[in-house]
Tab-separated table of C-alpha atoms in Angstrom:
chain	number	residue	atom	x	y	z
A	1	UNK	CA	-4.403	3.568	25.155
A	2	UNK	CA	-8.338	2.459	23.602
A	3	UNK	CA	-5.967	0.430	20.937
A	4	UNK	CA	-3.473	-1.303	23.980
A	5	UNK	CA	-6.735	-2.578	25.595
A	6	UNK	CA	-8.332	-3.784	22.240
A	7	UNK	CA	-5.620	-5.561	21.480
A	8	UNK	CA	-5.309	-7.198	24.755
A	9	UNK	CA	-9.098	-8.036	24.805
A	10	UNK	CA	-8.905	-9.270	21.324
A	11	UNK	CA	-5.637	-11.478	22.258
A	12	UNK	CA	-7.579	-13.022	25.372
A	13	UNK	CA	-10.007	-13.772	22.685
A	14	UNK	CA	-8.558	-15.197	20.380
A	15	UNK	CA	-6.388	-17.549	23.216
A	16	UNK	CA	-9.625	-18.901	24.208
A	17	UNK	CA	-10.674	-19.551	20.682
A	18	UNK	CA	-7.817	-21.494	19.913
A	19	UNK	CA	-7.630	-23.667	22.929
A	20	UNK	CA	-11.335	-24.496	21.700
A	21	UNK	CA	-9.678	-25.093	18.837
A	22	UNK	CA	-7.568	-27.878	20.362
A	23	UNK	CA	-9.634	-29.304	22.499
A	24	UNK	CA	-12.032	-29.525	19.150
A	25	UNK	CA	-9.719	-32.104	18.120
A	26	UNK	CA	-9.655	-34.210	20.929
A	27	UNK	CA	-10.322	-34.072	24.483
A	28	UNK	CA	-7.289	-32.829	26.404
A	29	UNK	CA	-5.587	-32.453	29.665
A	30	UNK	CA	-4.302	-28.835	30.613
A	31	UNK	CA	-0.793	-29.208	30.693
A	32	UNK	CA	-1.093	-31.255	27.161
A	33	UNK	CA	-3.109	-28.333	26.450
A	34	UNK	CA	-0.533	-25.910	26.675
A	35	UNK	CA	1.822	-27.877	24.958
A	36	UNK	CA	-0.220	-27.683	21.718
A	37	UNK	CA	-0.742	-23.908	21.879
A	38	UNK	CA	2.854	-23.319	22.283
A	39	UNK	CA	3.408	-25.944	19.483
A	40	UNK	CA	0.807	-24.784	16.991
A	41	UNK	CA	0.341	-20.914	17.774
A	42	UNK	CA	2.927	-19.167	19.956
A	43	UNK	CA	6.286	-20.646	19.266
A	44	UNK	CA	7.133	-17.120	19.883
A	45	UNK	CA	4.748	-16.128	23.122
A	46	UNK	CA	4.089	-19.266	25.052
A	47	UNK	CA	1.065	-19.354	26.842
A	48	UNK	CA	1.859	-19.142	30.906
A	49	UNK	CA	0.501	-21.862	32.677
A	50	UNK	CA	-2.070	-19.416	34.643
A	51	UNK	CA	-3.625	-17.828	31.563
A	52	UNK	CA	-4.115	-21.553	30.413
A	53	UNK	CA	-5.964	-22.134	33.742
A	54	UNK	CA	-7.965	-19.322	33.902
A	55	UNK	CA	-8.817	-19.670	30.201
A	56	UNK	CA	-10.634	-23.183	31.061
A	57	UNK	CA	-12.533	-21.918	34.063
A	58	UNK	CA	-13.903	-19.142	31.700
A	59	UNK	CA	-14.837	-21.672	28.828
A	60	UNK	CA	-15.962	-23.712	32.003
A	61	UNK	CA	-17.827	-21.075	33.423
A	62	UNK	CA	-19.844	-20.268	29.553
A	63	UNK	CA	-20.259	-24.286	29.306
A	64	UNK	CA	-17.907	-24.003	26.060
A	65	UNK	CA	-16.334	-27.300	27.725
A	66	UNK	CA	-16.818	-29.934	30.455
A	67	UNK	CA	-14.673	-31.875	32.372
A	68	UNK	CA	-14.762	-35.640	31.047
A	69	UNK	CA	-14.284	-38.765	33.386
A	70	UNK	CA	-13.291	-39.023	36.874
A	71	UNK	CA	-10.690	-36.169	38.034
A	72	UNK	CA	-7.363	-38.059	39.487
A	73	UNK	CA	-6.828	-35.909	42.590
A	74	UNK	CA	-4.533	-39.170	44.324
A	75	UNK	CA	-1.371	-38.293	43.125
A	76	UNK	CA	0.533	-35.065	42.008
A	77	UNK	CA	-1.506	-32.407	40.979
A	78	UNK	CA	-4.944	-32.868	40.057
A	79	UNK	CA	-5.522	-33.683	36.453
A	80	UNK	CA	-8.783	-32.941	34.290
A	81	UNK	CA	-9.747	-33.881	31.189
A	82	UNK	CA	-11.657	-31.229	29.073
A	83	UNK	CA	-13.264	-31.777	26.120
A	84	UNK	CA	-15.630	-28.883	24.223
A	85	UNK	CA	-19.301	-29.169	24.272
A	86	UNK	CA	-22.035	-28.673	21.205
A	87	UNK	CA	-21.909	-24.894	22.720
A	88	UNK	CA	-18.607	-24.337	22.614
A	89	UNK	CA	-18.074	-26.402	18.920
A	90	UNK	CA	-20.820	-23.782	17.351
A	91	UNK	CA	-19.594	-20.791	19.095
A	92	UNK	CA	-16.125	-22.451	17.334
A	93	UNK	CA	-17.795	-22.354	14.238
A	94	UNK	CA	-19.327	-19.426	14.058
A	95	UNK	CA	-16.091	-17.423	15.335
A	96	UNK	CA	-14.332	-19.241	12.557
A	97	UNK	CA	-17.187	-18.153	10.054
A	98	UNK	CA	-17.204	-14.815	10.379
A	99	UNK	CA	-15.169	-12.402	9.020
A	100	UNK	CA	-13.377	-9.886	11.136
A	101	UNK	CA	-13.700	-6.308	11.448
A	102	UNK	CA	-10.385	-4.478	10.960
A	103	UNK	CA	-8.268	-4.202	14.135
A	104	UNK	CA	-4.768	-3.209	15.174
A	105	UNK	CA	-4.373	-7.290	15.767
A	106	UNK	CA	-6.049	-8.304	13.044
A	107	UNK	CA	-3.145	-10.781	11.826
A	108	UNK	CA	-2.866	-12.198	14.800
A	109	UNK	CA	-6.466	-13.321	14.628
A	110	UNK	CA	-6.377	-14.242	10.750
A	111	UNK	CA	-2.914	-16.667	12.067
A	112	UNK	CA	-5.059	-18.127	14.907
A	113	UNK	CA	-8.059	-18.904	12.643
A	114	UNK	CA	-6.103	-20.343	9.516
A	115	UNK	CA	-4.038	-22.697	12.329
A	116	UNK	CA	-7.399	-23.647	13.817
A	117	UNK	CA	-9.287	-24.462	10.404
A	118	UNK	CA	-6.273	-27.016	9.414
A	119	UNK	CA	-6.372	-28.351	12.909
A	120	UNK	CA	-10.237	-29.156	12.647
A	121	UNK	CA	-9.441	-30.139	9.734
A	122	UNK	CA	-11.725	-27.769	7.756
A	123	UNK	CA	-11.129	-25.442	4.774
A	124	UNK	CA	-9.242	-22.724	5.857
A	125	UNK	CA	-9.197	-21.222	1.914
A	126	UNK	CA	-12.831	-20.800	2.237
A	127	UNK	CA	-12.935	-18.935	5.530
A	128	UNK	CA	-10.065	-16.730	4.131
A	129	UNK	CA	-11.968	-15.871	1.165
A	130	UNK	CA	-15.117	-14.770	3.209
A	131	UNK	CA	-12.184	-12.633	5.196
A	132	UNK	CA	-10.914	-11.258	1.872
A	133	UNK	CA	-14.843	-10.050	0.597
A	134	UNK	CA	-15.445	-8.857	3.724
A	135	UNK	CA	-11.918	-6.613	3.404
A	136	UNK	CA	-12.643	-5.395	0.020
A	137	UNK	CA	-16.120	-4.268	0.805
A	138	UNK	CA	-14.888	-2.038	3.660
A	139	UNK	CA	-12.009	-0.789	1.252
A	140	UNK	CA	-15.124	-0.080	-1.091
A	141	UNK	CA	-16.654	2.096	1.823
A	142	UNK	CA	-13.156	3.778	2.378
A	143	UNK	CA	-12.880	4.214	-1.406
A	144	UNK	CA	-16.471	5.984	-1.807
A	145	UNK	CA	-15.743	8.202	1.563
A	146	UNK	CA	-12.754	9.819	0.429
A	147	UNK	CA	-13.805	10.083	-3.347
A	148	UNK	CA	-16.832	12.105	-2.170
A	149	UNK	CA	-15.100	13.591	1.174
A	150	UNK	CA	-13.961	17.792	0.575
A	151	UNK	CA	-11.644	16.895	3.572
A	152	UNK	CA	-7.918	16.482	3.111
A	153	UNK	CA	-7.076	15.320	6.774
A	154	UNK	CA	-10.614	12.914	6.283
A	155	UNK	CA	-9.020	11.233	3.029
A	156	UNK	CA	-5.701	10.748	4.385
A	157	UNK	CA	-7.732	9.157	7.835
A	158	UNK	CA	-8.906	6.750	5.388
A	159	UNK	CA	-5.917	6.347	3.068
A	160	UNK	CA	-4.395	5.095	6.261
A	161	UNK	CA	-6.989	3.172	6.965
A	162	UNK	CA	-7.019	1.985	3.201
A	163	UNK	CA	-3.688	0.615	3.494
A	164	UNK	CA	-3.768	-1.220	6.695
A	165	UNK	CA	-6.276	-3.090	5.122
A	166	UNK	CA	-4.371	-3.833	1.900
A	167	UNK	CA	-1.540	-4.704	3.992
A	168	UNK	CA	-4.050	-7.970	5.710
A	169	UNK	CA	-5.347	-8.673	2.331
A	170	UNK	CA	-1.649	-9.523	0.800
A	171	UNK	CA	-1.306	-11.538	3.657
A	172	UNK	CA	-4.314	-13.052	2.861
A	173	UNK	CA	-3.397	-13.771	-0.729
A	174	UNK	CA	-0.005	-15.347	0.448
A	175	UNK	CA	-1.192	-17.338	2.830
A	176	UNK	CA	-3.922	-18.484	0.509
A	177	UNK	CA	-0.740	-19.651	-1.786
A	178	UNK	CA	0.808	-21.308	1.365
A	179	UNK	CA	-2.176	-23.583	2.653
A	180	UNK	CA	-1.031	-26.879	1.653
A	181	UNK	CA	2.843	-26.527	2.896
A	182	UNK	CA	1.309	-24.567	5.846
A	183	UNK	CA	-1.162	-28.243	6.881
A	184	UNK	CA	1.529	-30.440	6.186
A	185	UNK	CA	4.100	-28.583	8.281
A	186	UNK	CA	1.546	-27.796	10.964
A	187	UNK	CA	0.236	-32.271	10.385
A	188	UNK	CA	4.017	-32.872	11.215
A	189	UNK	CA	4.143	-31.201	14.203
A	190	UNK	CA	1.025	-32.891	15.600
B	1	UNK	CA	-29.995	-16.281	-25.096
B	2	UNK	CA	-28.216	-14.790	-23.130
B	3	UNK	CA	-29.912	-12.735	-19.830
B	4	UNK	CA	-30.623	-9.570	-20.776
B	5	UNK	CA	-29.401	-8.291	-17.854
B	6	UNK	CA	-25.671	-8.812	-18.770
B	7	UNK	CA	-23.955	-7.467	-21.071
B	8	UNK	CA	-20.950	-9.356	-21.376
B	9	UNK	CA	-20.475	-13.472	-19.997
B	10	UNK	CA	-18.246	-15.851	-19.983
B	11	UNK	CA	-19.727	-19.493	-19.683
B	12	UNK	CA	-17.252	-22.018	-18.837
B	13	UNK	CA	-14.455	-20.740	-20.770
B	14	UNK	CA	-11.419	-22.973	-21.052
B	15	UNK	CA	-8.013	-21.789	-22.764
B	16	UNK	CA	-4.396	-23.163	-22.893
B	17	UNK	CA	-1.326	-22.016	-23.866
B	18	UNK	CA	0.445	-25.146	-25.568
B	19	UNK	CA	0.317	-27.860	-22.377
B	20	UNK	CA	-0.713	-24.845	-20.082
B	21	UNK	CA	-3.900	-24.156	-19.153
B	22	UNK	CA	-4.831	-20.509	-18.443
B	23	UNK	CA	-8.411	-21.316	-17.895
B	24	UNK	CA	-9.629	-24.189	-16.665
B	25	UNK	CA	-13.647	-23.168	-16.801
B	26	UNK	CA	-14.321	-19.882	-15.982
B	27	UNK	CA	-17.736	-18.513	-15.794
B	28	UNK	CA	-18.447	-14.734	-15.553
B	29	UNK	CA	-21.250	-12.156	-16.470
B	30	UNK	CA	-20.965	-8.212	-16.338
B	31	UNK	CA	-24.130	-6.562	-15.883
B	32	UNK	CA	-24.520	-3.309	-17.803
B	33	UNK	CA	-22.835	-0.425	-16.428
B	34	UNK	CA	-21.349	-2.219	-14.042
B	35	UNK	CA	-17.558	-1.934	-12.850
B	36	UNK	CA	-16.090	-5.193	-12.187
B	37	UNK	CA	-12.758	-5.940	-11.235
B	38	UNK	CA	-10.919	-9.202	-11.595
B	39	UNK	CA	-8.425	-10.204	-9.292
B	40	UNK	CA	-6.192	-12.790	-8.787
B	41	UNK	CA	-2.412	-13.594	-8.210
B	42	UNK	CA	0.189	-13.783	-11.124
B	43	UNK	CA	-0.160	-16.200	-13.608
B	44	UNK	CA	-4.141	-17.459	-12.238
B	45	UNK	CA	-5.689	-16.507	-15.762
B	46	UNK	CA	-7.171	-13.265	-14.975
B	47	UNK	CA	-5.860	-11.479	-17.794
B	48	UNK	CA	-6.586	-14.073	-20.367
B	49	UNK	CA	-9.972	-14.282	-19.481
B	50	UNK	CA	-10.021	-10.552	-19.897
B	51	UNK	CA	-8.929	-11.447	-23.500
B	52	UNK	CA	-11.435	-13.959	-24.126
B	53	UNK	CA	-14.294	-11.614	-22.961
B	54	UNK	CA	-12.588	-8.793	-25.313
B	55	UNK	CA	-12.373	-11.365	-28.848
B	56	UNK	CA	-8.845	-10.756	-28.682
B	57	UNK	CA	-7.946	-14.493	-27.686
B	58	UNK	CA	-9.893	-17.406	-28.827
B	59	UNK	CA	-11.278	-19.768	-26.026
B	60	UNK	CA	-10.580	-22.980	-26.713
B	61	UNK	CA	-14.365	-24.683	-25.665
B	62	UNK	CA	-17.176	-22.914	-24.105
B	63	UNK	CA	-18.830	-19.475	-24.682
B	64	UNK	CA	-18.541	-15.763	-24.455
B	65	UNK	CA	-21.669	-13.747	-25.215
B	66	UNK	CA	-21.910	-9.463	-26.031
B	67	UNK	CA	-24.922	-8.101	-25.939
B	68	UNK	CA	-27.539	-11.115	-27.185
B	69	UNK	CA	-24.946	-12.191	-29.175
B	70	UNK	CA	-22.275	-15.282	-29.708
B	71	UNK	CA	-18.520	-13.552	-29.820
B	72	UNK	CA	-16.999	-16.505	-29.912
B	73	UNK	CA	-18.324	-17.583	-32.943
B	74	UNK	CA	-17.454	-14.684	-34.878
B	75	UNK	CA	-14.418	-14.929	-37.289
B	76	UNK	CA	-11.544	-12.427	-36.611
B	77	UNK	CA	-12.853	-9.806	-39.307
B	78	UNK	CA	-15.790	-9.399	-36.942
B	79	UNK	CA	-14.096	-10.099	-33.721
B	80	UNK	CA	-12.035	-7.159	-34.761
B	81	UNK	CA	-14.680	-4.853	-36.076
B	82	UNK	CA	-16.434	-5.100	-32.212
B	83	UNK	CA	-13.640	-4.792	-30.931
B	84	UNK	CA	-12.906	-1.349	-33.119
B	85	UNK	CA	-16.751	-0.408	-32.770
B	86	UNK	CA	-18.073	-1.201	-29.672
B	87	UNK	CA	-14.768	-1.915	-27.020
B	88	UNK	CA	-12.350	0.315	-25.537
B	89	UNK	CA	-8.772	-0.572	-23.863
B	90	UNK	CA	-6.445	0.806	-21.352
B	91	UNK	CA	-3.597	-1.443	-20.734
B	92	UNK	CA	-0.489	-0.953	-18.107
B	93	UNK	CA	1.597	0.588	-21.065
B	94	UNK	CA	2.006	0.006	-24.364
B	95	UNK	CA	-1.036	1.202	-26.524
B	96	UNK	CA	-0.103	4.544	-27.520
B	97	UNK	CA	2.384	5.039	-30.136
B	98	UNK	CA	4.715	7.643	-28.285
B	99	UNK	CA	6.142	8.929	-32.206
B	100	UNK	CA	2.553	10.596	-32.636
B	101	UNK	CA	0.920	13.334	-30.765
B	102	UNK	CA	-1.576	12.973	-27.856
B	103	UNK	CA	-4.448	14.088	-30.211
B	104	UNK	CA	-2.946	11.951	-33.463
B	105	UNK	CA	-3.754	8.829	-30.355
B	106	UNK	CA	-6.746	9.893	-29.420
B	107	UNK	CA	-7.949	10.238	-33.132
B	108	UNK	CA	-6.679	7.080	-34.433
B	109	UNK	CA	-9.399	4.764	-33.227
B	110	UNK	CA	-11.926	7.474	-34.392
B	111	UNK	CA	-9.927	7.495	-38.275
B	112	UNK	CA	-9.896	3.459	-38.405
B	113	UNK	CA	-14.015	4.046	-37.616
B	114	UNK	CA	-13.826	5.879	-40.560
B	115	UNK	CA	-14.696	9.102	-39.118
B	116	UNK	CA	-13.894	12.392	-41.174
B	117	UNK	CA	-10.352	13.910	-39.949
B	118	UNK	CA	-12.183	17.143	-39.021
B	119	UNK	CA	-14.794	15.090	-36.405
B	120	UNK	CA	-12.006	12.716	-35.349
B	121	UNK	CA	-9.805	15.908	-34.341
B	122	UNK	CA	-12.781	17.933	-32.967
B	123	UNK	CA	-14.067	14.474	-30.613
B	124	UNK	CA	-10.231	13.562	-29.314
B	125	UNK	CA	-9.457	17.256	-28.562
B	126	UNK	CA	-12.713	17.120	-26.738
B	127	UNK	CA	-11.448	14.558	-24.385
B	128	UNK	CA	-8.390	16.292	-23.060
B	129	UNK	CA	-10.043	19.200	-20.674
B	130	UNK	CA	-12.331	16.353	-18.647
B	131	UNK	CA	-9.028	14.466	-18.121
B	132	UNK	CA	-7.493	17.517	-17.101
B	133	UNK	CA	-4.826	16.907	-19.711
B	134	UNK	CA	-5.476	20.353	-21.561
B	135	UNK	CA	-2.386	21.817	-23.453
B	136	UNK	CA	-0.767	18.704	-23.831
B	137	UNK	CA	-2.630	17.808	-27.075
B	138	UNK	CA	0.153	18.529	-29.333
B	139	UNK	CA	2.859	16.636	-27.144
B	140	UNK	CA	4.492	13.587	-27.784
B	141	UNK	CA	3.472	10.329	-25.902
B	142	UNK	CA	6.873	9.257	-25.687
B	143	UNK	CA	7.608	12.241	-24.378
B	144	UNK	CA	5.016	12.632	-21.305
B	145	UNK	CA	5.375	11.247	-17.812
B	146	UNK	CA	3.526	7.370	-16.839
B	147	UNK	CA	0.097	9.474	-15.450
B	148	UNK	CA	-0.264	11.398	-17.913
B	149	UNK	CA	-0.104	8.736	-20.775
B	150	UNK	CA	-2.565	6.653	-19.180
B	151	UNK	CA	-4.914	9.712	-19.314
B	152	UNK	CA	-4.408	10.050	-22.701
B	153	UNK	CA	-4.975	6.148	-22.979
B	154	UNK	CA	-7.882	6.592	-21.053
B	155	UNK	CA	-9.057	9.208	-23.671
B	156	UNK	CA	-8.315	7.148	-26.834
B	157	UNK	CA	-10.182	4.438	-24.973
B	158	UNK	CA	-13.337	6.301	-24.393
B	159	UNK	CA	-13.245	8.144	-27.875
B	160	UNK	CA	-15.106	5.743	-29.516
B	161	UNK	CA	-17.854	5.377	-26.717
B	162	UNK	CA	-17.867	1.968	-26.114
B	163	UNK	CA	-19.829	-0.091	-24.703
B	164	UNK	CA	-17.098	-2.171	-22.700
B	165	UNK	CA	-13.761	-0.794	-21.270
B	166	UNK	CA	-11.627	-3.110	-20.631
B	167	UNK	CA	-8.167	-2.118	-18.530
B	168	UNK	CA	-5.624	-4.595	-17.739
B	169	UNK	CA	-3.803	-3.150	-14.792
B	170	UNK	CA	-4.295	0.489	-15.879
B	171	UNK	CA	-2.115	1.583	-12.802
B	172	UNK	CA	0.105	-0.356	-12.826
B	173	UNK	CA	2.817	1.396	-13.807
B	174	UNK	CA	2.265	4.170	-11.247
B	175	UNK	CA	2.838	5.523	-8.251
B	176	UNK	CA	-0.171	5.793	-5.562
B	177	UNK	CA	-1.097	9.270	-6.187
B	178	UNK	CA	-0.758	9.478	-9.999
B	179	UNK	CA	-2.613	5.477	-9.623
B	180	UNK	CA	-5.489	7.585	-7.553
B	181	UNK	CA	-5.757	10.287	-10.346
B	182	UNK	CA	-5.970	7.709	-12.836
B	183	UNK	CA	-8.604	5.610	-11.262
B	184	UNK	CA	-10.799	8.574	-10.177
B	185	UNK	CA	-11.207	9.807	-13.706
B	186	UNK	CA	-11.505	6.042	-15.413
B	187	UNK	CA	-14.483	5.587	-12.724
B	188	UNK	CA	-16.026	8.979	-12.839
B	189	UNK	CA	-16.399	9.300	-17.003
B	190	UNK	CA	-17.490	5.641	-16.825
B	191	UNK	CA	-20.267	6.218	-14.737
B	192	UNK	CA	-21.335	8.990	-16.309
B	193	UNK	CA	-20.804	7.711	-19.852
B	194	UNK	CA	-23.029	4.354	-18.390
B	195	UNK	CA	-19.703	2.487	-20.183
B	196	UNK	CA	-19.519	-0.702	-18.656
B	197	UNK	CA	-15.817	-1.598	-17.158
B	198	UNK	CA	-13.994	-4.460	-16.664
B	199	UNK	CA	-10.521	-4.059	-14.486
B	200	UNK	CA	-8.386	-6.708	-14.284
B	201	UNK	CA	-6.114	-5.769	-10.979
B	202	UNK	CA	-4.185	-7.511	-8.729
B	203	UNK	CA	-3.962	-4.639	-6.433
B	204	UNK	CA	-7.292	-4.257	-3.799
B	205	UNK	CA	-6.853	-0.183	-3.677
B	206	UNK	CA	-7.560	-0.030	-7.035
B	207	UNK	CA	-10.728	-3.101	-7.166
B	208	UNK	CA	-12.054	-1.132	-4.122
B	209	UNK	CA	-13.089	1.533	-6.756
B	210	UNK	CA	-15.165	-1.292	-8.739
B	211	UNK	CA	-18.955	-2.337	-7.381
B	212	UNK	CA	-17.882	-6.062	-7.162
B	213	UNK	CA	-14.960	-8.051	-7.418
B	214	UNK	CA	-14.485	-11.317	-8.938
B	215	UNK	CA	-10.931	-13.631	-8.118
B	216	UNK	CA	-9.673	-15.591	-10.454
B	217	UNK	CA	-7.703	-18.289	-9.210
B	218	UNK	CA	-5.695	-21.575	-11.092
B	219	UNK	CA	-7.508	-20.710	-13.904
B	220	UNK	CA	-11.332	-20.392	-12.368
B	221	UNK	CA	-13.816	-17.612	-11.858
B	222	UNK	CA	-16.207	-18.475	-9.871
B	223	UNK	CA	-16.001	-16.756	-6.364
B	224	UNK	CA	-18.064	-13.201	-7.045
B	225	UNK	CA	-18.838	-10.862	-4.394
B	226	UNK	CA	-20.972	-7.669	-4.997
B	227	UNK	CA	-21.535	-4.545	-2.418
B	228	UNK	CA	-24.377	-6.767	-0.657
B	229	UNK	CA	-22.556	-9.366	-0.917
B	230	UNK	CA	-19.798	-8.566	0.482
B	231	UNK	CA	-21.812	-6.994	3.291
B	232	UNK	CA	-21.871	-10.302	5.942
C-alpha cells in the first residue's frame, strides 16, 4: 500500500517535471503540450488530457510557469500559451541535478530525466554519472550493514535491497552506452 | 615527487594495442591502504590500466609512480622483481597451476623470493585456517571447486605481504554467495594487513565493498568518487 502511493506521488512528480521539461524548450500550448509528452515519454501511457490540465494549474499555482500573450477565448476552446519562468527553470535544474534516492519507480524517473536532459539539450551522461555515485555509495552503506549485521533476515533485507540497486545501475551503464542513438532518435521525433 | 600520500598513480597514462588505443590519458592515484575499485564496461581500458599500475604492461607516454618512485622507468628485471617483492595478484582464473598442491601455490611466490623451503611451507600453510580453507592444503587446484581456488589465490597473493593487491575481477567466475565469501575475506585480511587494493570490477556488488570507485570509460580515468564524495 505505502509503495502504491509512492509510486503514484513520485509519477505525478515526475509528469510535472517533464512537462517543465517541454515547455523549457519552448513556450507551448496545452494540447501541443500533450502531444510532446506522449511523443517523447509515454508512447506507452499517454498523458489524459485532465492530468495535463491540472498539471499546469499546479505549476501555475507554484509560479513554475506563466501564461504568455493574450489568451484567444473567441473561438473554440480557449487557448494559452505557457512558457516556464526563472523559478520553474531552477527548480528544473536542480531536480535534474540531483541524484535520486532509491524507489520502487526509480527507472521511471532515471527515463524521464535522461529524455529531459537531451531535450534541454544538456548532458545527460553527466547527470547519470552523479546518479551512478550516488547508487554506489548507498550500495557501500548496504555493503558495510550486512558485513557487520549478526542478522540473517537483516542481510537478506539488504541483499534485496543490494540488488534492486544493481539492477538501476546496469541500466545506467546501458543507457550511458546508448546516449547518442538515444538524442538522435529522440532529435527525429521533434 | 610524487605525494606522499599515494602510494600508487597513474599520470596521464596512454597505451595502444597496435591502432587501438586502450588508454587514451588516464590519471589515477591510490592512497595507502586504500581499496579502490575500477569500473567500467568491456573493452573501456580498465584492466590495462590495472596492468600499467602493476609494471606488467608498458605505457606507451606518461607516468606511473610506487611509492616515491618512477615504475615506468624501470627495465623489466626490476619491473619484475617489484612485482615478485612488493605486489600481489588475484585474477578471475588462471594463476594457480592446478598440477601442484594448494600449499606447493601458496609457497611458490615465497621460493622465487628465495625464502628457505621450511619458512615458505610454514608461511603458506599459515594462510589456509584465516581463509577458512584448512585441510585442503594437500589438494590439487585443478581439482577444487571456483571459491575455493580463488581463496587459495587469495592466499598465494597475500603470502608475500605486499604492498599492492591487485585483482582483476576476482569473482568473476562465481556465483553470488561463493563471490560474497570471496570478497569478505579479500577485504577483511586487507584491512587488517593495511595492504593496499586495487579491484578492477565491472560488477557494483562487488566495488560496493571498496572505499571509492573510479570508472574508466573509452580509455579515461578521470571520474573518482570517494565515501564523501559520493555522499551529495
Amino acid at each position: 500500500m505505502a509503495s502504491t502511493i509512492l509510486l503514484m506521488y513520485s509519477h505525478g512528480v515526475s509528469i510535472a517535471y517533464a512537462v517543465l521539461g517541454i515547455i523549457g524548450q519552448r513556450p507551448s500550448y496545452g494540447y501541443d503540450l500533450k502531444k510532446d509528452y506522449d511523443l517523447y515519454y509515454g508512447k506507452q501511457k499517454p498523458l489524459a488530457f485532465g492530468q495535463v490540465y491540472a498539471t499546469l494549474s499546479r505549476l501555475l499555482r507554484d509560479k513554475k510557469i506563466a501564461t504568455q500573450g493574450a489568451i484567444e477565448p473567441s473561438k473554440g476552446p480557449e487557448r494559452r500559451l505557457y512558457a516556464i519562468t526563472e523559478l520553474g527553470r531552477n527548480d528544473l535544474e536542480t531536480w535534474l541535478t540531483t541524484p535520486e534516492e532509491q524507489r520502487p519507480d526509480t527507472q521511471t524517473v532515471l527515463f524521464t530525466k535522461v529524455v529531459t536532459a537531451i531535450l534541454l539539450e544538456k548532458e545527460p551522461d553527466v547527470y547519470l554519472d552523479a546518479q551512478r555515485g550516488a547508487h554506489i555509495q548507498r550500495m557501500r552503506e548496504l555493503t558495510t550493514l550486512r558485513r557487520e549485521s549478526d542478522s540473517l533476515s537483516e542481510r537478506l533485507t539488504a541483499d534485496y535491497a543490494l540488488f534492486h540497486l544493481e539492477a538501476d545501475l546496469r541500466w545506467m551503464d546501458v543507457t550511458l552506452g546508448r546516449l547518442k542513438p538515444l538524442a538522435k532518435e529522440i532529435r527525429r521525433e521533434r | 615527487m610524487s605525494d606522499s600520500d599515494h602510494l600508487l598513480e597513474a599520470r596521464d597514462v596512454k597505451k595502444a594495442f597496435g591502432a587501438t588505443p586502450a588508454l587514451r590519458g588516464a590519471t589515477l592515484a591510490v592512497a595507502r591502504g586504500e581499496i579502490l575499485a575500477i569500473m567500467g564496461p568491456s573493452g573501456s581500458g580498465k584492466s590495462t590500466l590495472l596492468h600499467c599500475m602493476a609494471g606488467i604492461v608498458e605505457p606507451d607516454s606518461g607516468e606511473v609512480w610506487f611509492d616515491g618512485r618512477r615504475l615506468d622507468t624501470l627495465d623489466e628485471a626490476g619491473r619484475s622483481r617489484l612485482r615478485r617483492t612488493s605486489f600481489g595478484f588475484v585474477f578471475q582464473f588462471g594463476q594457480l597451476v592446478p598440477e601442484l598442491t594448494a600449499e606447493d601455490n601458496v609457497a611458490l611466490p615465497l621460493l622465487l623470493n628465495r625464502a628457505s623451503r621450511k619458512k615458505a611451507y610454514t608461511v603458506a600453510r599459515s594462510w589456509f585456517p584465516r581463509l577458512g580453507i584448512e585441510n585442503l592444503e594437500r589438494q590439487r587446484t585443478g581439482e577444487m571447486s571456483g571459491g575455493q581456488g580463488q581463496r587459495v589465490a587469495i592466499a598465494r597473493a597475500l603470502a608475500i605481504e605486499p604492498q599492492v593487491l591487485f585483482a582483476d575481477e576476482p569473482t568473476g567466475a562465481l556465483d553470488s554467495l561463493a563471490s560474497e565469501h570471496v570478497m569478505e575475506l579479500l577485504v577483511t585480511i586487507s584491512r587488517k594487513q593495511g595492504t593496499t587494493v586495487v579491484i578492477v570490477t565491472h560488477d557494483a556488488r562487488i566495488a560496493a565493498y571498496a572505499d571509492r570507485e573510479v570508472m574508466v570509460r573509452d580509455g579515461r580515468a578521470n571520474i573518482a568518487r570517494s565515501r564523501a564524495e559520493a555522499a551529495l
